[in-house]
Amino acid sequence: MKFYAWASVVSQILLVVTGGLVRLTGSGLGCPTWPECEPGSLTNVPALGIHGVIEFTNRMLTFVLLLISVLTFLTVFSLAKAQRKGLFWPAFVLGLGIVAQAVIGGISVLTGLNSYIVGTHFLVSAALISVATILLWNSYGRKTIPASKALQNVTALLFPLGIVTVIIGVLVTGSGPHAGDAKTPRNGFNPDLITHLHSYPAYLTLGLVLLQIFVAIRSNAKLTSSIWLLVALIVQAVIGIWQTRAGLPIELVAIHLLGASTLVALFTWQVVSRGVWFRNK
């Protein structure tokens, strides 16, 4: 079961990164329609060029995720009823979510890569990364890290603040130059202003993790997950500043997108493993 849970987390993050590469390479309309790649063909054709190959490859990854979700669900269903605790619903939601991803992705193509629909597509993926992380935690037996009430209270703030940061980051992306196609309009936000607004909750999140570590040390709690989160946040901040000052090169933007996806998983792991969302009984 752990194998499928890890596969779910990794594949969901991979889908975000490959979807980002579609946009960053200007291949968002490489397949100009949906569900066909172009009218009369379900697959890309030579006339669509490299952009068609990139977009169609990303579409095919959805079927890989769907296969993983089906195998995961069947594995959960084969377990004894007592062993399915905490596994059935995350596995079921992942399957439904992958279908939703495909539909929203199709709508984004049919609307000419509307930035808000593209952003929604990412946020659905982020939600599924969170669900997959819960599935992973449950596959390890729902083991919570002993935490004081103060530590739980600090940790409880991490997830919403982190998600606010991610959502504003989606708006930053929608205002920037990497629209997925040269003809796609942006969302109208001032890129410099929205970038600064994105940085404020990001730095608050970083400060909150430092406070969490301080409280954890005071209460003799384990620090491993907090340290991983701190390192990921610092790297993400460095990449974010670097990409902005370097003019948003696609390599750095792709790494920043990978970082955002990873942080969603780490935020989720924090709140479930420290007993903020779930408790063993």
PDB file of N, CA and C in Angstrom, residues 11 68 75 99 108 110 117 136 163-164 171-172 180 216 229 250 260 280:
ATOM      1  N   SER A  11       3.395  11.213  -8.543  1.00  0.00           N
ATOM      2  CA  SER A  11       2.781  11.412  -9.854  1.00  0.00           C
ATOM      3  C   SER A  11       1.950  12.695  -9.898  1.00  0.00           C
ATOM      4  N   ILE A  68      -2.676   4.610 -11.824  1.00  0.00           N
ATOM      5  CA  ILE A  68      -2.183   4.533 -10.447  1.00  0.00           C
ATOM      6  C   ILE A  68      -3.343   4.620  -9.463  1.00  0.00           C
ATOM      7  N   THR A  75      -6.278  -1.918  -4.512  1.00  0.00           N
ATOM      8  CA  THR A  75      -5.449  -2.431  -3.410  1.00  0.00           C
ATOM      9  C   THR A  75      -6.115  -2.157  -2.069  1.00  0.00           C
ATOM     10  N   VAL A  99     -10.147  12.777 -12.843  1.00  0.00           N
ATOM     11  CA  VAL A  99     -11.147  13.047 -13.887  1.00  0.00           C
ATOM     12  C   VAL A  99     -11.442  14.549 -13.944  1.00  0.00           C
ATOM     13  N   SER A 108      -9.735  24.668 -20.101  1.00  0.00           N
ATOM     14  CA  SER A 108      -8.697  25.698 -20.263  1.00  0.00           C
ATOM     15  C   SER A 108      -8.269  25.816 -21.719  1.00  0.00           C
ATOM     16  N   LEU A 110     -10.202  24.944 -24.377  1.00  0.00           N
ATOM     17  CA  LEU A 110     -11.346  25.447 -25.137  1.00  0.00           C
ATOM     18  C   LEU A 110     -11.587  26.939 -24.909  1.00  0.00           C
ATOM     19  N   ILE A 117      -8.845  29.851 -15.258  1.00  0.00           N
ATOM     20  CA  ILE A 117      -9.129  28.414 -15.386  1.00  0.00           C
ATOM     21  C   ILE A 117      -7.831  27.614 -15.276  1.00  0.00           C
ATOM     22  N   LEU A 136      -0.817   8.851   2.074  1.00  0.00           N
ATOM     23  CA  LEU A 136       0.513   8.360   2.442  1.00  0.00           C
ATOM     24  C   LEU A 136       0.646   8.249   3.949  1.00  0.00           C
ATOM     25  N   ILE A 163      -1.319  27.923   2.096  1.00  0.00           N
ATOM     26  CA  ILE A 163      -2.222  27.849   0.945  1.00  0.00           C
ATOM     27  C   ILE A 163      -2.546  29.244   0.406  1.00  0.00           C
ATOM     28  N   VAL A 164      -2.686  30.225   1.289  1.00  0.00           N
ATOM     29  CA  VAL A 164      -2.882  31.611   0.834  1.00  0.00           C
ATOM     30  C   VAL A 164      -1.692  32.049  -0.019  1.00  0.00           C
ATOM     31  N   LEU A 171      -1.948  33.826  -8.884  1.00  0.00           N
ATOM     32  CA  LEU A 171      -2.269  35.122  -9.491  1.00  0.00           C
ATOM     33  C   LEU A 171      -1.017  35.777 -10.074  1.00  0.00           C
ATOM     34  N   VAL A 172       0.119  35.596  -9.398  1.00  0.00           N
ATOM     35  CA  VAL A 172       1.391  36.101  -9.929  1.00  0.00           C
ATOM     36  C   VAL A 172       1.671  35.467 -11.284  1.00  0.00           C
ATOM     37  N   GLY A 180       1.479  30.301 -21.850  1.00  0.00           N
ATOM     38  CA  GLY A 180       1.183  29.040 -22.520  1.00  0.00           C
ATOM     39  C   GLY A 180       0.991  29.200 -24.009  1.00  0.00           C
ATOM     40  N   ALA A 216       8.779  23.519  19.421  1.00  0.00           N
ATOM     41  CA  ALA A 216       9.062  22.083  19.432  1.00  0.00           C
ATOM     42  C   ALA A 216      10.270  21.775  20.301  1.00  0.00           C
ATOM     43  N   LEU A 229      10.586  21.137   6.208  1.00  0.00           N
ATOM     44  CA  LEU A 229       9.735  22.231   5.755  1.00  0.00           C
ATOM     45  C   LEU A 229      10.517  23.541   5.717  1.00  0.00           C
ATOM     46  N   ILE A 250      12.607  30.118 -17.778  1.00  0.00           N
ATOM     47  CA  ILE A 250      11.685  28.997 -17.590  1.00  0.00           C
ATOM     48  C   ILE A 250      12.254  27.920 -16.673  1.00  0.00           C
ATOM     49  N   ALA A 260       6.593  24.685  -5.035  1.00  0.00           N
ATOM     50  CA  ALA A 260       5.243  24.962  -4.539  1.00  0.00           C
ATOM     51  C   ALA A 260       4.471  23.664  -4.322  1.00  0.00           C
ATOM     52  N   ASN A 280      -5.086   9.714  16.550  1.00  0.00           N
ATOM     53  CA  ASN A 280      -5.286   8.295  16.783  1.00  0.00           C
ATOM     54  C   ASN A 280      -6.169   8.095  17.996  1.00  0.00           C
TER      55      ASN A 280
END
